[in-house]
Short mmCIF file of C-alpha atoms in Angstrom, two decimals:
data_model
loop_
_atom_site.label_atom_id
_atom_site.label_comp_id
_atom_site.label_asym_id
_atom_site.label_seq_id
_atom_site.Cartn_x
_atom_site.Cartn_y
_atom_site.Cartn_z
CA UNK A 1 85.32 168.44 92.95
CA UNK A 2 85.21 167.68 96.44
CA UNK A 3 87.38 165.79 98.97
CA UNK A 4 84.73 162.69 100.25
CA UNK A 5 82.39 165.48 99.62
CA UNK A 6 83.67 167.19 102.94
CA UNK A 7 85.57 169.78 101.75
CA UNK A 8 85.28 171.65 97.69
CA UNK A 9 88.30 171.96 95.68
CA UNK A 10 88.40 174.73 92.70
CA UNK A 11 85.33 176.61 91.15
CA UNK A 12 81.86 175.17 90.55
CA UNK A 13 81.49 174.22 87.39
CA UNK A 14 77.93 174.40 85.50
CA UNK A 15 75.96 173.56 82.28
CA UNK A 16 72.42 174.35 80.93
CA UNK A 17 70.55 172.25 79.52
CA UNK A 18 69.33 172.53 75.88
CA UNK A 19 65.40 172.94 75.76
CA UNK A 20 63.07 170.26 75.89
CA UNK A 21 66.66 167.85 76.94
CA UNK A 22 67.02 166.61 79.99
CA UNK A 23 71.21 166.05 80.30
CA UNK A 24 73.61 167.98 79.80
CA UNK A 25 77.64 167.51 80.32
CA UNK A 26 80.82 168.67 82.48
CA UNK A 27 84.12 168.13 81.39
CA UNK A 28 85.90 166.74 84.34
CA UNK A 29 89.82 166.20 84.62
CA UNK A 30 90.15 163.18 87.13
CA UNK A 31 87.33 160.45 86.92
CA UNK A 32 88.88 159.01 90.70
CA UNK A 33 87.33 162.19 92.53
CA UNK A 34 84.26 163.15 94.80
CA UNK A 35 81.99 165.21 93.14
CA UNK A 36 79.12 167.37 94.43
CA UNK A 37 76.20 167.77 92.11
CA UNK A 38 72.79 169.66 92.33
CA UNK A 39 70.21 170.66 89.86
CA UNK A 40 68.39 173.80 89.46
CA UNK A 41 65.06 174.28 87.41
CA UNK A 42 63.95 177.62 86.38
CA UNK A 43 61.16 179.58 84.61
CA UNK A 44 61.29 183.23 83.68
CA UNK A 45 59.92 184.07 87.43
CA UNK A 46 60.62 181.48 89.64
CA UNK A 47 63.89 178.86 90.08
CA UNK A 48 64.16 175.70 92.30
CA UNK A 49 66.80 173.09 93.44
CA UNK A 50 67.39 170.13 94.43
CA UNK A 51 69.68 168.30 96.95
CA UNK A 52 72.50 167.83 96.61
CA UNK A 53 74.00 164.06 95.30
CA UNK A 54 77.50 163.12 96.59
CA UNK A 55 79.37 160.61 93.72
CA UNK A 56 82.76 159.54 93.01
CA UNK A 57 83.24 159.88 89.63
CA UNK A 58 83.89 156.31 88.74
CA UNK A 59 81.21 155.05 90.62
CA UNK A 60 78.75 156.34 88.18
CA UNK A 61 81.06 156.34 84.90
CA UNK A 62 80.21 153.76 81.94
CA UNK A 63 83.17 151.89 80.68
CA UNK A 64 84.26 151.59 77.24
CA UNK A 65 82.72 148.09 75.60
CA UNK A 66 85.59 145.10 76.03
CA UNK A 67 87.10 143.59 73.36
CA UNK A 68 86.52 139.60 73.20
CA UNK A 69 90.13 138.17 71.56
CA UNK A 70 89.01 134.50 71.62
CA UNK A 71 87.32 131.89 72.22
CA UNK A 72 88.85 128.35 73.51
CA UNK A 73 86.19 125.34 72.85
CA UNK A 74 85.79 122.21 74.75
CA UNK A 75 82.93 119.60 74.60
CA UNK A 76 80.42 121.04 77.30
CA UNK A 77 82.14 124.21 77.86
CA UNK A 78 83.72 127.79 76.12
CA UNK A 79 86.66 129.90 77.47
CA UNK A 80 86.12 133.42 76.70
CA UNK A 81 89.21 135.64 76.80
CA UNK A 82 88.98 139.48 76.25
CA UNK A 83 90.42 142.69 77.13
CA UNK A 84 89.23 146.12 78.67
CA UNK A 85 90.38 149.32 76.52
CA UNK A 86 92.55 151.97 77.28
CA UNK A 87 93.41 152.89 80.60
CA UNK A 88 89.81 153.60 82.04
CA UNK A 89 91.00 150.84 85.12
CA UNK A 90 93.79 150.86 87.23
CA UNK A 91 93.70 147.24 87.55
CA UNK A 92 91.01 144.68 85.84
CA UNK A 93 89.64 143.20 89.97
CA UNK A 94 88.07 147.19 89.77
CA UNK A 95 85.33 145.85 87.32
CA UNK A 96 82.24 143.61 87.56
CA UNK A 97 82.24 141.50 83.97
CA UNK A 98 79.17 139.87 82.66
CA UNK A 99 79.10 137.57 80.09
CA UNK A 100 75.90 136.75 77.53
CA UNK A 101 75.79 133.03 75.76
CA UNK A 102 73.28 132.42 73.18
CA UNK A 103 72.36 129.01 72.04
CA UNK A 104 71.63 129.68 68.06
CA UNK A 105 69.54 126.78 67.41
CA UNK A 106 67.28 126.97 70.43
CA UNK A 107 67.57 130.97 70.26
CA UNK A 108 67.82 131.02 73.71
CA UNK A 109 70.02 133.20 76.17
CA UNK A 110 71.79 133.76 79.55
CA UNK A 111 74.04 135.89 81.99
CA UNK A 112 76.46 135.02 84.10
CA UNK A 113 78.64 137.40 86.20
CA UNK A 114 82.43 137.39 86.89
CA UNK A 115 84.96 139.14 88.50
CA UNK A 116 88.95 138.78 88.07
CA UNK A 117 91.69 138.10 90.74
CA UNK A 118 94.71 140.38 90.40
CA UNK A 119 96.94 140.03 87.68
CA UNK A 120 94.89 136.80 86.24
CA UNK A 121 94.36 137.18 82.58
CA UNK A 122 90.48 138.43 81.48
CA UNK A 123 88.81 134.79 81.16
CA UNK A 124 86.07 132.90 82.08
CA UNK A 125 84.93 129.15 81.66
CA UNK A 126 81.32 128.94 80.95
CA UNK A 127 80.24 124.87 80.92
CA UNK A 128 76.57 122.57 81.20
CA UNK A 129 76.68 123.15 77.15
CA UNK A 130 75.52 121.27 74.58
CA UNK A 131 78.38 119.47 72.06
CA UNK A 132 78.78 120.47 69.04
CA UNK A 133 76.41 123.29 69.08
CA UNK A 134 76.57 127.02 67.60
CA UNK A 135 76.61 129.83 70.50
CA UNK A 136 77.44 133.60 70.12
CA UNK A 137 79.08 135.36 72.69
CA UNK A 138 79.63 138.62 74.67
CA UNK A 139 80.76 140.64 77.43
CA UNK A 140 80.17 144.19 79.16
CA UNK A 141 81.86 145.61 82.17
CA UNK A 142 81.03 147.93 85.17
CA UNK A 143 83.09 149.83 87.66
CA UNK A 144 83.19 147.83 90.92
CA UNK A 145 82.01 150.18 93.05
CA UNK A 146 84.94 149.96 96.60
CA UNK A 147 82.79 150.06 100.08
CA UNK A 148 85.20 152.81 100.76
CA UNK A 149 83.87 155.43 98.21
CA UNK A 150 80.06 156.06 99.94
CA UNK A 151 78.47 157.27 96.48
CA UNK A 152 75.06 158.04 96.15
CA UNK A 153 74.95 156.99 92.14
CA UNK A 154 75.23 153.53 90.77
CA UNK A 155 78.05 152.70 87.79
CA UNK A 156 76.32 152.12 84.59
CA UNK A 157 77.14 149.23 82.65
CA UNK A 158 78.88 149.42 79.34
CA UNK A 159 77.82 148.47 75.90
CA UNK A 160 78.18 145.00 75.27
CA UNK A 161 80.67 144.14 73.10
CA UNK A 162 80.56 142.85 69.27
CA UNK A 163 79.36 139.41 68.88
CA UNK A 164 81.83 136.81 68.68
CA UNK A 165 80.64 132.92 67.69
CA UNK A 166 82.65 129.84 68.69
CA UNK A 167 81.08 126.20 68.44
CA UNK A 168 81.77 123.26 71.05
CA UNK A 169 83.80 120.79 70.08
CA UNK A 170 81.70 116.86 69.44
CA UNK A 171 81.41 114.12 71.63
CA UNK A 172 80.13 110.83 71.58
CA UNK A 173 76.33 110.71 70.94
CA UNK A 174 74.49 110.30 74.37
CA UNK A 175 71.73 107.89 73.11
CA UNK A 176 71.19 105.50 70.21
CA UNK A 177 68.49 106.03 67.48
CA UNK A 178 64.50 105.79 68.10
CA UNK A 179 63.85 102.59 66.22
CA UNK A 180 61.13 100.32 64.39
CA UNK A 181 60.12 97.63 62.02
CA UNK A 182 57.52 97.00 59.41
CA UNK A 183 56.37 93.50 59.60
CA UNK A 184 55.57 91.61 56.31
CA UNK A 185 53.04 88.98 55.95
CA UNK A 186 54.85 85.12 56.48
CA UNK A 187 55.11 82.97 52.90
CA UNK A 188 54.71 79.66 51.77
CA UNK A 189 58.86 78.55 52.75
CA UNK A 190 57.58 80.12 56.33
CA UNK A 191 59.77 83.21 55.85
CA UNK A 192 58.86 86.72 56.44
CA UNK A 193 60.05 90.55 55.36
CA UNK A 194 61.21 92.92 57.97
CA UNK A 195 61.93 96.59 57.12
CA UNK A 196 63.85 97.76 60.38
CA UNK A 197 63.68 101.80 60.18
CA UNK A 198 64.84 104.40 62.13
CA UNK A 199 65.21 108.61 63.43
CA UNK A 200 67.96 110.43 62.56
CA UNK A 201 69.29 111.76 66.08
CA UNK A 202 68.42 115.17 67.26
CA UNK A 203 71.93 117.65 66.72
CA UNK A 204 71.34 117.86 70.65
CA UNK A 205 71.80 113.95 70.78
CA UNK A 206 74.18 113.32 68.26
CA UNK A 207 76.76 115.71 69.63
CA UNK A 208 78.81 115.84 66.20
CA UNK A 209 78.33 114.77 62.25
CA UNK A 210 76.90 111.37 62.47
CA UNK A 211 79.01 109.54 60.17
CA UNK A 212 76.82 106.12 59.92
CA UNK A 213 74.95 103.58 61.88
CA UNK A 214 75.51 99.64 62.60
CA UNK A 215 72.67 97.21 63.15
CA UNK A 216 73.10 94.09 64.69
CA UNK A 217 70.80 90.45 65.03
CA UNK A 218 71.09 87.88 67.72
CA UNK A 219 68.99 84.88 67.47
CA UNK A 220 67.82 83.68 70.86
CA UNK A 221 70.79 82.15 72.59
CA UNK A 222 73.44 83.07 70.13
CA UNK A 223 75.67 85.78 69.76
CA UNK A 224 75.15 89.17 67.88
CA UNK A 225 75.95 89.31 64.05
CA UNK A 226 76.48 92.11 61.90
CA UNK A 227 73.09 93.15 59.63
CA UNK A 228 73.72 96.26 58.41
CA UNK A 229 76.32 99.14 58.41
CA UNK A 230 74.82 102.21 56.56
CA UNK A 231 74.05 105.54 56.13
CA UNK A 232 70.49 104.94 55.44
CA UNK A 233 67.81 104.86 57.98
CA UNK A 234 66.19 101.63 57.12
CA UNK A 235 67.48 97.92 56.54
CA UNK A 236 65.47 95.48 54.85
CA UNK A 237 65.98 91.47 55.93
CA UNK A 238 64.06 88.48 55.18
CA UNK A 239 63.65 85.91 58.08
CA UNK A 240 62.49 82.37 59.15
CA UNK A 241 58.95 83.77 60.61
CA UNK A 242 59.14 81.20 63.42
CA UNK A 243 62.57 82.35 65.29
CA UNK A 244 62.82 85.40 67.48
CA UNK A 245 65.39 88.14 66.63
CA UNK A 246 66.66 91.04 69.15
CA UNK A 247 68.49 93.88 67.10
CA UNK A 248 71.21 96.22 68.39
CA UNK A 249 71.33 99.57 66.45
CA UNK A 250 74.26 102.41 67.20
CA UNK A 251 74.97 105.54 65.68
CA UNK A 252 78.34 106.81 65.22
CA UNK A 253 80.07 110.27 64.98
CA UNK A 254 83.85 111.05 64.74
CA UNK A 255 84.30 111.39 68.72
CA UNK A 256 82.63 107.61 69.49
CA UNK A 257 79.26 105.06 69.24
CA UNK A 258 76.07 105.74 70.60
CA UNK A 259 74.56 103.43 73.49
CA UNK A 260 72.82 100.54 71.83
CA UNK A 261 68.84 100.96 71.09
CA UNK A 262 67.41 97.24 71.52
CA UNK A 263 64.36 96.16 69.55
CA UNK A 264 62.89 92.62 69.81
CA UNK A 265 60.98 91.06 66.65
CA UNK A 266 59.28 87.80 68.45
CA UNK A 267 58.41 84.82 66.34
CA UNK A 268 55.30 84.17 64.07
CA UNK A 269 52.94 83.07 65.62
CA UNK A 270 54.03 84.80 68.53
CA UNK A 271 53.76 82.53 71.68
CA UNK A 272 53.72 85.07 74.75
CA UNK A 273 51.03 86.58 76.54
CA UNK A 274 49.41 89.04 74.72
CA UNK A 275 50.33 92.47 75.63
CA UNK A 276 48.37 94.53 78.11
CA UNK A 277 45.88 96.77 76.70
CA UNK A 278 46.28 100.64 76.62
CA UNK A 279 43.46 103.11 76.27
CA UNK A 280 43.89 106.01 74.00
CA UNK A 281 42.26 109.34 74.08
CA UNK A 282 42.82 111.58 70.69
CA UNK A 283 41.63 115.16 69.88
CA UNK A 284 42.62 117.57 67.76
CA UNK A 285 45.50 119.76 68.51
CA UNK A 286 44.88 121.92 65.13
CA UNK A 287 43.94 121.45 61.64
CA UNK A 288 47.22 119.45 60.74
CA UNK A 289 47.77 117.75 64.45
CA UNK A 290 46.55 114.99 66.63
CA UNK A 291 47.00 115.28 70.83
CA UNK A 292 47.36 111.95 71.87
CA UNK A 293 47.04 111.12 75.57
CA UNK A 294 47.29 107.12 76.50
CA UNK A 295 47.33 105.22 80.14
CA UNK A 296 49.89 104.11 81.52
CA UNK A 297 50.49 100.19 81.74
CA UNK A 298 51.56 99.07 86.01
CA UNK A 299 54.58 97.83 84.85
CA UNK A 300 58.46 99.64 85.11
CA UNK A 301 58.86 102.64 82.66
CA UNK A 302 58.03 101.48 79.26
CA UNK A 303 58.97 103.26 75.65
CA UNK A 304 56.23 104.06 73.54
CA UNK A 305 56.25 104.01 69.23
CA UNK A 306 53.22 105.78 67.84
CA UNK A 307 52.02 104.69 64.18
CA UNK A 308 49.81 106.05 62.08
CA UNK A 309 48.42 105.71 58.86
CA UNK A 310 45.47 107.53 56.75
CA UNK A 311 42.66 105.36 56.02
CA UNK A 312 41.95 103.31 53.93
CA UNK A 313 45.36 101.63 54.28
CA UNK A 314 47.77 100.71 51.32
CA UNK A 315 49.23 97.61 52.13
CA UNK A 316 52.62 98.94 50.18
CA UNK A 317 52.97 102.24 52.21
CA UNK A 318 55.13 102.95 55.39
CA UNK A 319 53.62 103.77 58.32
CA UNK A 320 54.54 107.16 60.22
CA UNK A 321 55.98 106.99 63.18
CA UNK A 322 57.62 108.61 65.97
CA UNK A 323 59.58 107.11 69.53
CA UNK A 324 58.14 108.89 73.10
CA UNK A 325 58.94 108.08 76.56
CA UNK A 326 55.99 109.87 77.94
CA UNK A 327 52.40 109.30 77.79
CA UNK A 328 51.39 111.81 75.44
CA UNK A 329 52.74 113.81 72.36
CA UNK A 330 51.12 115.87 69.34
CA UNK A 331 51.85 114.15 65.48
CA UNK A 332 52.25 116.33 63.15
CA UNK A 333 53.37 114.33 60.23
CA UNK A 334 51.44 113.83 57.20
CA UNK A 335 47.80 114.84 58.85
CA UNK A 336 45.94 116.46 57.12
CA UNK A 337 41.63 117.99 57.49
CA UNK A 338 38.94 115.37 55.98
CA UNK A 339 41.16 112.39 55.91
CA UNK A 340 40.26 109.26 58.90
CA UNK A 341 43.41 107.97 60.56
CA UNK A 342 44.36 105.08 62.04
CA UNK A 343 46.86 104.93 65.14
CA UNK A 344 48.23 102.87 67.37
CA UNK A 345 50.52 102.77 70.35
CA UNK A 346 52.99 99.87 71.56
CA UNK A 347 54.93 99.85 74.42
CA UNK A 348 57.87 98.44 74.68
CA UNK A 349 60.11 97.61 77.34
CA UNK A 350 63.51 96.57 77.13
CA UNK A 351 62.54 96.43 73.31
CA UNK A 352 59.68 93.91 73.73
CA UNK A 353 56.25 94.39 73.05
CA UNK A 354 54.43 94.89 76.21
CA UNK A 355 51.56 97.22 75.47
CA UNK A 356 49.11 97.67 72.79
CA UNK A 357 46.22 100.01 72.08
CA UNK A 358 44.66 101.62 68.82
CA UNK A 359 41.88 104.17 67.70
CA UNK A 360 40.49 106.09 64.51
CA UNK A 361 40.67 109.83 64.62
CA UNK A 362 40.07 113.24 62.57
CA UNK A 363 42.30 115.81 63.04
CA UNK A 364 39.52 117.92 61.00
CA UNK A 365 36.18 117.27 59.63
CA UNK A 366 35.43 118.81 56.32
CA UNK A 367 32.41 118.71 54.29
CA UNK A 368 31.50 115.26 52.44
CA UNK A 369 33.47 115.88 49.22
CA UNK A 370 31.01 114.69 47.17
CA UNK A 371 27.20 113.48 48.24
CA UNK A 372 26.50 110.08 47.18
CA UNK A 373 25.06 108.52 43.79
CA UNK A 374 21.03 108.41 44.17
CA UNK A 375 18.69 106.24 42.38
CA UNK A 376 15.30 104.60 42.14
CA UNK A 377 15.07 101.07 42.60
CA UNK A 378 11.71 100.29 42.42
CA UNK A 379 8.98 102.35 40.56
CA UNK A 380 5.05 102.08 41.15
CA UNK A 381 1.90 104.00 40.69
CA UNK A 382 2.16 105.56 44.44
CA UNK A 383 5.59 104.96 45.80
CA UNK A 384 9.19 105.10 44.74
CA UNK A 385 11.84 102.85 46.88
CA UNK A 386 15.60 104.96 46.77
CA UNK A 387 18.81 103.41 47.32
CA UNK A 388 22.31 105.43 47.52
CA UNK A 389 26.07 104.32 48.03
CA UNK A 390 27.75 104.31 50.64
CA UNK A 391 30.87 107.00 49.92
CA UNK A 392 33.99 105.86 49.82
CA UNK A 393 35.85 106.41 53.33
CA UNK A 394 38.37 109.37 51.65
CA UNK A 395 35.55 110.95 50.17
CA UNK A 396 33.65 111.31 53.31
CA UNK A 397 35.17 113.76 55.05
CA UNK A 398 34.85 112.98 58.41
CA UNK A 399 31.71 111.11 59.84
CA UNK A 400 28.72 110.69 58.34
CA UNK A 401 25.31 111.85 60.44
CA UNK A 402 23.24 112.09 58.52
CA UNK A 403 21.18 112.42 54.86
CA UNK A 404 18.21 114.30 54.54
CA UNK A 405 15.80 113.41 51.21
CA UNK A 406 14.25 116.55 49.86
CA UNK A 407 11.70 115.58 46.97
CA UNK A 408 8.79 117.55 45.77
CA UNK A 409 5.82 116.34 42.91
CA UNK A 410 5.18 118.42 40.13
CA UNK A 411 2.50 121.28 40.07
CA UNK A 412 3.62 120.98 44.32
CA UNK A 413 5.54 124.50 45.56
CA UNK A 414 7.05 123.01 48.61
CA UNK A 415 10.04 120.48 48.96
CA UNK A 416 9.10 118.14 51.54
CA UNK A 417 12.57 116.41 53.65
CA UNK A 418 13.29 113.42 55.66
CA UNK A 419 16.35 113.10 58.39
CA UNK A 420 17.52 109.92 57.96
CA UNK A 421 20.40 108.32 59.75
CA UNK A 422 24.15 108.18 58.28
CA UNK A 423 23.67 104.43 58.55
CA UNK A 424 20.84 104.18 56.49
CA UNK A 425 21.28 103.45 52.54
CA UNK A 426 17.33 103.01 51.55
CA UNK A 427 14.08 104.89 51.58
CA UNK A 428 10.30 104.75 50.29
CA UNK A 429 8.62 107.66 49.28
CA UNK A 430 4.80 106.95 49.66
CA UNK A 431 1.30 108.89 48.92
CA UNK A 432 2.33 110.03 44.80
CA UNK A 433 -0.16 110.55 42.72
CA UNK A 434 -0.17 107.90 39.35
CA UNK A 435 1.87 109.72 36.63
CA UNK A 436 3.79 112.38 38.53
CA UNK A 437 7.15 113.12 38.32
CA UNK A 438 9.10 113.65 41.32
CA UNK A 439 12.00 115.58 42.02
CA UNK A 440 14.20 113.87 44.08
CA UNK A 441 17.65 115.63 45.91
CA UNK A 442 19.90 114.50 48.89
CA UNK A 443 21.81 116.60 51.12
CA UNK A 444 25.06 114.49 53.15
CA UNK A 445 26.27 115.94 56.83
CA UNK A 446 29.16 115.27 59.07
CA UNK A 447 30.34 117.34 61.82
CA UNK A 448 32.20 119.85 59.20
CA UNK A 449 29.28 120.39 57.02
CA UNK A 450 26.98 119.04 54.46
CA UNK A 451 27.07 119.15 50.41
CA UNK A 452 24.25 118.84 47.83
CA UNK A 453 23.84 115.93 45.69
CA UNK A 454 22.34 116.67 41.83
CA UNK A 455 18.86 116.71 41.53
CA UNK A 456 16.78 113.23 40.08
CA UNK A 457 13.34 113.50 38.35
CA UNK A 458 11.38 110.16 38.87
CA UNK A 459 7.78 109.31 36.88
CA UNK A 460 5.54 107.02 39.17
CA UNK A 461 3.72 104.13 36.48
CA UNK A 462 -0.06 105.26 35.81
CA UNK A 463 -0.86 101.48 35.89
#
């Protein structure tokens, strides 16, 4: 113990450290105290020091963990309040606090420091959260080292302390739904189906329980009429094909209504300029994905709904779909290896149709599933004429290079093969002998392999 390390107060105290350790402890009566400290290595012939380290006992002391009491929510921000135990500080302004906030659905993390006036209760207000979102909470401490005390050791922080969990309170949703239609086909009385369907909102957009949505219709130059108020996420209307309809869909949760997202459905046939083309480039972002990466149209920012739909198409099946407001994105949904897709993009602005592009992708090519059914149709004394289907488009696999004939005569070791192209269905075997049989196989490719068709035996006429 030493006053500012000028001057020593009482006896040196010492301890050894066990072997193979490398700490060992001093009891020491007042924390608030210079201390001189030096350590001293020895072997059975030789011992060695080293210099001597100047500290003040708090300045290198780890505090007890704090204990968190509660937690006051609002909508974008949390009011920790917690305590430091026992009497390890004079007052609370001695210690450096830092809090850690967790987001538990994003399982992300960060610290922020603090510091406390005198005699201000232990708090802080940590805000720029999310609504209505899950986040765990806690705190650790450290002495506050005083420019006064000129230490040469650094305070340790202390353990953080048990987890506490506190959830922000809801507010109004900050967007409304990502929204679409499916159009049916017009009928004899000149009306026409419309499934309008749409996304649930993302927790981190609906900012509470969303309780149920509204859609609303307004004919061109009238005023907005109530369609639909549901939990569902689709409405299904029938309507004259040759009016245009703009519809108004909100989502609402306990704290207030979304913004409105506008979608317009124009009349059939639909009198405007067509919509400006947009090239699409798709490759494979896995086995079960598609990267899609489109141009963008020289008009303001536009919306864009991606559909797709495995071919070939049922006319009774929803497409999948999903809203962006960038010009590219990975689908997920329903892909799957071996199976053709078709997709499209539209781009909408202000909920009008202003773009349009489309394209046929694999996310995967797999081996034809099955080769195609082989047979003669023609037989003569020296040639055979083969014809094959075409395989149905899910069967396929992905697309078809080529088909490659093996066929070999009897009393003949070697199979003899043709290469033909994936768009040829038809082939004549010439130079057979009158009377032979042949043995006739076929072997289908694509880029993810090829499979083997069943072997066909084939007897050329003798006259």
């Amino acid at each position: 113990e030493a006053g500012h390390c000028q001057r020593d107060f009482g006896l040196p105290k010492n301890c050894v450290a066990d072997p193979g350790e490398r700490w060992c402890g001093v009891p020491v009566e007042n924390l608030f105290a210079f201390y001189k400290i030096k350590l001293i290595a020895q072997n059975q012939q030789l011992w060695t020091d080293s210099s001597e380290k100047c500290v003040h006992g708090m300045s290198i002391v780890k505090l007890s963990p704090p204990v968190l009491n509660v937690v006051v929510p609002q909508s974008h921000c949390l009011q920790p309040q917690w305590n430091q135990p026992g009497d390890e500080l004079i007052s609370a302004t001695e210690a450096q606090y830092e809090i850690r906030y967790c987001d538990l659905m994003e399982l992300s993390c960060l610290q922020v420091n603090f510091t406390t006036l005198e005699n201000a209760p232990l708090s802080a207000n940590i805000c720029g959260l999310f609504p209505f979102t899950n986040y765990s909470l806690q705190v650790r401490a450290k002495y506050l080292q005083s420019s006064a005390f000129q230490s040469d050791g650094d305070a340790f922080w202390s353990n953080w302390s048990l987890e506490t969990f506190a959830r922000t309170l809801p507010a109004v949703p900050s967007r409304g739904p990502a929204f679409w239609r499916k159009l049916g086909n017009p009928t004899a009385d000149k009306k026409r189906a419309v499934v309008l369907m749409w996304k649930p909102l993302k927790p981190k957009e609906a900012n509470g329980e969303i309780l149920g949505y509204s859609l609303l219709s307004q004919r061109k130059g009238e005023l907005t009429a109530p369609e639909c108020i549901t939990h569902h996420l689709r409405c299904r209307l029938v309507l004259p094909a040759g009016e245009e309809f703009a519809f108004y869909l909100t989502a609402k949760n306990r704290v207030g209504i979304s913004p409105p997202t506008k979608l317009v459905i124009p009349a059939f046939p639909n009198p405007e300029v067509p919509p400006s083309p947009l090239s699409i480039l798709v490759s494979s972002a896995g086995d079960h994905s598609l990267l899609l990466q489109w141009s963008l149209p020289s008009t303001p920012r536009m919306d864009f709904v991606l559909e797709w739909k495995k071919l070939p198409e049922e006319e009774e099946e929803d497409p999948h779909w999903q809203y962006e407001n960038v010009n590219h994105a990975v689908i997920t949904e329903a892909i799957e290896p071996g199976n053709r897709y078709a997709v499209k993009i539209f781009g909408l602005l202000d909920g009008r149709l202003r773009a349009f592009g489309s394209t046929h992708a694999y996310s995967k090519q797999i081996a034809p599933r099955r080769a195609p059914a082989l047979y003669p149709t023609q037989v003569w004394k020296s040639w055979v004429e083969l014809q094959w289907e075409r395989l149905p488009l899910e069967e396929q696999g992905g697309e078809i290079q080529n088909y490659t004939l093996y066929y070999k005569e009897e009393k003949k070791e070697a199979y003899r093969a043709v290469v033909l192209d994936g768009s040829v269905h038809h082939y004549v075997i010439n130079g057979l002998a009158p009377g032979s049989t042949v043995r006739v196989y076929m072997v289908t490719a694509n880029e993810g392999g090829s499979t083997r068709g069943s072997l066909l035996s084939i007897r050329t006429k003798n006259y």
